[in-house]
Amino acid sequence: MLSPLEPSSGKLLISEPFLNDPNFRRSVVLIAEYSELGTLGFVLNHKSNLLLSDLLPDLEHADFPVYFGGPVATDTVHFIHRCYDKMNDGEEIAPGIYWGGNFETLSILLKNNSVSPEEVKFFVGYSGWGEDQLADEIRENTWIVSDQYHADVVFSDNEEEVWREVIINLGPKYAHLSNFPQNPNLN
């Protein structure tokens, strides 16, 4: 049996298969910041129809996909990366995965085609929980907390596969959930 994990920076929140909230349906959230005051994270597998160049016209050739990080502050852009060697900045939230950093440096790297979508992921908005809110949702079985993942999953652009892979990585107790249809009524 998988022992329940406490949420913390760098862990994943995996939505239960039948969560009806459209903001979090079959979502995988990377926790970027966790404290007793609240939690901030980014939905890794809800891609928007936008490219970074749509949001930031100065980066006209930055054809990086943009993801919906969550329903909070959707007028903001955030990023995670795994190219600290190029950026020399960012807060490490999991081994080799960094949140934020100097955007001017990143802009130069983008303009020079020195980074790829496999190294940097962009989000509009973020997911946020107030004090005790996430703990309550975990007790209600809305979320499964996991630290069983590879960095490649975080930077994957295959939305459905991200959710399936992290579910399977939880072990046999949860693996069967990965085959549940999104809408069981359509079976």
Short mmCIF file of C-alpha atoms in Angstrom, two decimals:
data_model
loop_
_atom_site.label_atom_id
_atom_site.label_comp_id
_atom_site.label_asym_id
_atom_site.label_seq_id
_atom_site.Cartn_x
_atom_site.Cartn_y
_atom_site.Cartn_z
CA MET A 1 0.00 0.00 0.00
CA LEU A 2 1.26 3.45 -0.91
CA SER A 3 1.75 5.52 2.22
CA PRO A 4 0.09 8.92 2.02
CA LEU A 5 2.54 11.71 1.33
CA GLU A 6 2.33 15.21 2.65
CA PRO A 7 2.40 17.92 0.01
CA SER A 8 5.59 19.95 -0.36
CA SER A 9 7.46 21.85 -3.05
CA GLY A 10 8.43 19.61 -5.94
CA LYS A 11 5.73 17.01 -5.37
CA LEU A 12 2.85 16.37 -7.72
CA LEU A 13 -0.86 16.62 -7.06
CA ILE A 14 -2.78 14.16 -9.21
CA SER A 15 -6.52 14.70 -9.54
CA GLU A 16 -8.80 11.78 -8.91
CA PRO A 17 -10.21 10.42 -12.18
CA PHE A 18 -13.76 11.76 -11.86
CA LEU A 19 -13.08 15.25 -10.57
CA ASN A 20 -15.63 17.44 -12.34
CA ASP A 21 -13.96 20.81 -11.85
CA PRO A 22 -12.95 21.78 -15.42
CA ASN A 23 -9.89 23.60 -14.08
CA PHE A 24 -8.50 20.38 -12.68
CA ARG A 25 -10.07 17.49 -14.64
CA ARG A 26 -7.37 14.82 -15.06
CA SER A 27 -4.76 17.30 -14.03
CA VAL A 28 -1.26 16.94 -12.69
CA VAL A 29 -0.09 19.92 -10.66
CA LEU A 30 3.56 20.55 -9.83
CA ILE A 31 3.78 22.21 -6.41
CA ALA A 32 6.17 25.15 -6.66
CA GLU A 33 5.65 26.60 -3.19
CA TYR A 34 4.18 25.07 -0.07
CA SER A 35 3.82 26.56 3.40
CA GLU A 36 1.36 26.65 6.26
CA LEU A 37 -0.10 29.79 4.65
CA GLY A 38 -0.93 28.15 1.35
CA THR A 39 0.17 26.34 -1.79
CA LEU A 40 1.06 27.46 -5.30
CA GLY A 41 1.47 25.14 -8.25
CA PHE A 42 1.10 24.76 -12.00
CA VAL A 43 -1.12 22.38 -13.96
CA LEU A 44 1.33 20.53 -16.21
CA ASN A 45 -1.11 19.00 -18.68
CA HIS A 46 -3.69 21.59 -19.72
CA LYS A 47 -2.29 23.15 -22.86
CA SER A 48 -3.86 26.34 -24.17
CA ASN A 49 -4.16 27.32 -27.82
CA LEU A 50 -1.63 30.09 -27.23
CA LEU A 51 2.04 30.29 -28.01
CA LEU A 52 4.45 32.37 -25.98
CA SER A 53 4.86 34.72 -28.96
CA ASP A 54 1.09 35.43 -28.80
CA LEU A 55 1.49 36.71 -25.26
CA LEU A 56 4.85 38.42 -25.66
CA PRO A 57 5.13 39.92 -29.15
CA ASP A 58 8.78 40.91 -28.52
CA LEU A 59 9.50 37.18 -28.67
CA GLU A 60 8.02 36.80 -32.14
CA HIS A 61 9.66 33.44 -32.88
CA ALA A 62 9.10 31.90 -29.46
CA ASP A 63 6.72 29.18 -30.61
CA PHE A 64 6.59 27.55 -27.19
CA PRO A 65 3.22 26.18 -26.06
CA VAL A 66 1.58 27.92 -23.11
CA TYR A 67 -0.29 25.91 -20.48
CA PHE A 68 -3.10 26.93 -18.15
CA GLY A 69 -1.27 26.89 -14.83
CA GLY A 70 -4.54 27.26 -12.99
CA PRO A 71 -7.48 29.55 -12.47
CA VAL A 72 -5.67 32.17 -10.35
CA ALA A 73 -4.15 35.34 -11.87
CA THR A 74 -4.63 34.26 -15.48
CA ASP A 75 -3.20 37.59 -16.59
CA THR A 76 0.28 36.53 -15.43
CA VAL A 77 2.94 34.39 -17.14
CA HIS A 78 5.10 31.94 -15.17
CA PHE A 79 7.71 29.42 -16.16
CA ILE A 80 9.58 26.40 -14.91
CA HIS A 81 12.79 25.13 -16.44
CA ARG A 82 15.54 22.57 -16.27
CA CYS A 83 18.31 24.65 -17.80
CA TYR A 84 19.94 26.23 -14.78
CA ASP A 85 23.30 25.86 -16.55
CA LYS A 86 22.06 28.37 -19.15
CA MET A 87 19.95 30.62 -16.89
CA ASN A 88 22.04 30.62 -13.70
CA ASP A 89 18.84 31.52 -11.91
CA GLY A 90 15.61 30.07 -10.56
CA GLU A 91 14.41 28.40 -7.39
CA GLU A 92 15.01 24.65 -7.37
CA ILE A 93 11.70 23.03 -6.47
CA ALA A 94 12.65 19.43 -7.34
CA PRO A 95 15.96 17.88 -8.39
CA GLY A 96 16.89 19.63 -11.64
CA ILE A 97 13.57 21.53 -11.92
CA TYR A 98 13.52 25.27 -11.30
CA TRP A 99 10.77 27.82 -10.95
CA GLY A 100 11.27 31.27 -12.44
CA GLY A 101 14.46 33.17 -12.83
CA ASN A 102 15.69 36.23 -14.68
CA PHE A 103 13.26 36.73 -17.55
CA GLU A 104 15.69 38.99 -19.45
CA THR A 105 18.20 36.15 -19.55
CA LEU A 106 15.49 33.75 -20.68
CA SER A 107 14.37 36.21 -23.38
CA ILE A 108 17.90 36.32 -24.79
CA LEU A 109 18.07 32.52 -24.76
CA LEU A 110 14.70 32.34 -26.54
CA LYS A 111 15.72 34.90 -29.18
CA ASN A 112 18.94 32.94 -29.81
CA ASN A 113 17.08 29.61 -30.00
CA SER A 114 19.25 28.39 -27.12
CA VAL A 115 16.44 26.67 -25.20
CA SER A 116 13.76 24.20 -26.24
CA PRO A 117 10.24 23.32 -25.02
CA GLU A 118 11.80 20.24 -23.41
CA GLU A 119 13.73 22.63 -21.13
CA VAL A 120 11.21 25.40 -20.40
CA LYS A 121 7.47 25.30 -19.84
CA PHE A 122 5.27 28.41 -19.72
CA PHE A 123 1.97 28.96 -17.91
CA VAL A 124 -0.75 31.57 -17.75
CA GLY A 125 -2.04 31.76 -14.22
CA TYR A 126 -1.40 29.34 -11.41
CA SER A 127 -3.19 27.04 -9.01
CA GLY A 128 -3.49 28.27 -5.47
CA TRP A 129 -4.86 26.98 -2.20
CA GLY A 130 -5.27 28.95 1.01
CA GLU A 131 -4.33 27.83 4.48
CA ASP A 132 -5.67 24.29 5.13
CA GLN A 133 -7.61 24.25 1.83
CA LEU A 134 -5.33 21.73 0.12
CA ALA A 135 -5.17 19.54 3.23
CA ASP A 136 -8.99 19.44 3.26
CA GLU A 137 -9.12 18.50 -0.43
CA ILE A 138 -6.57 15.72 0.10
CA ARG A 139 -8.65 14.34 3.01
CA GLU A 140 -11.67 14.39 0.68
CA ASN A 141 -9.67 12.28 -1.83
CA THR A 142 -9.66 14.99 -4.48
CA TRP A 143 -5.87 14.75 -4.84
CA ILE A 144 -3.18 12.10 -4.62
CA VAL A 145 0.25 13.43 -3.62
CA SER A 146 3.24 11.84 -5.35
CA ASP A 147 6.98 12.22 -5.62
CA GLN A 148 7.25 9.28 -8.05
CA TYR A 149 8.00 10.92 -11.39
CA HIS A 150 10.76 11.72 -13.81
CA ALA A 151 11.53 15.29 -14.92
CA ASP A 152 10.65 14.35 -18.50
CA VAL A 153 7.01 14.00 -17.44
CA VAL A 154 7.02 17.59 -16.15
CA PHE A 155 8.15 18.92 -19.54
CA SER A 156 6.08 16.55 -21.70
CA ASP A 157 3.57 18.07 -24.11
CA ASN A 158 1.36 14.96 -24.24
CA GLU A 159 -1.51 16.06 -21.99
CA GLU A 160 -3.35 12.77 -21.46
CA GLU A 161 -0.15 10.75 -21.23
CA VAL A 162 1.17 12.91 -18.37
CA TRP A 163 -1.81 12.05 -16.18
CA ARG A 164 -1.69 8.35 -17.14
CA GLU A 165 2.04 8.05 -16.52
CA VAL A 166 1.99 9.58 -13.06
CA ILE A 167 -0.98 7.39 -12.11
CA ILE A 168 0.87 4.26 -13.28
CA ASN A 169 3.99 5.34 -11.36
CA LEU A 170 1.95 5.25 -8.15
CA GLY A 171 2.00 1.45 -8.34
CA PRO A 172 -0.52 -1.38 -8.72
CA LYS A 173 -3.01 0.09 -6.23
CA TYR A 174 -3.64 3.01 -8.60
CA ALA A 175 -2.51 1.75 -12.04
CA HIS A 176 -6.00 0.51 -12.97
CA LEU A 177 -7.25 4.12 -12.74
CA SER A 178 -5.12 5.04 -15.74
CA ASN A 179 -7.51 3.10 -18.00
CA PHE A 180 -10.70 4.75 -16.75
CA PRO A 181 -12.41 6.71 -19.52
CA GLN A 182 -12.85 10.43 -18.98
CA ASN A 183 -16.59 9.95 -19.19
CA PRO A 184 -17.69 6.47 -18.10
CA ASN A 185 -21.21 7.15 -19.48
CA LEU A 186 -19.76 7.01 -23.00
CA ASN A 187 -18.61 3.39 -22.57
#
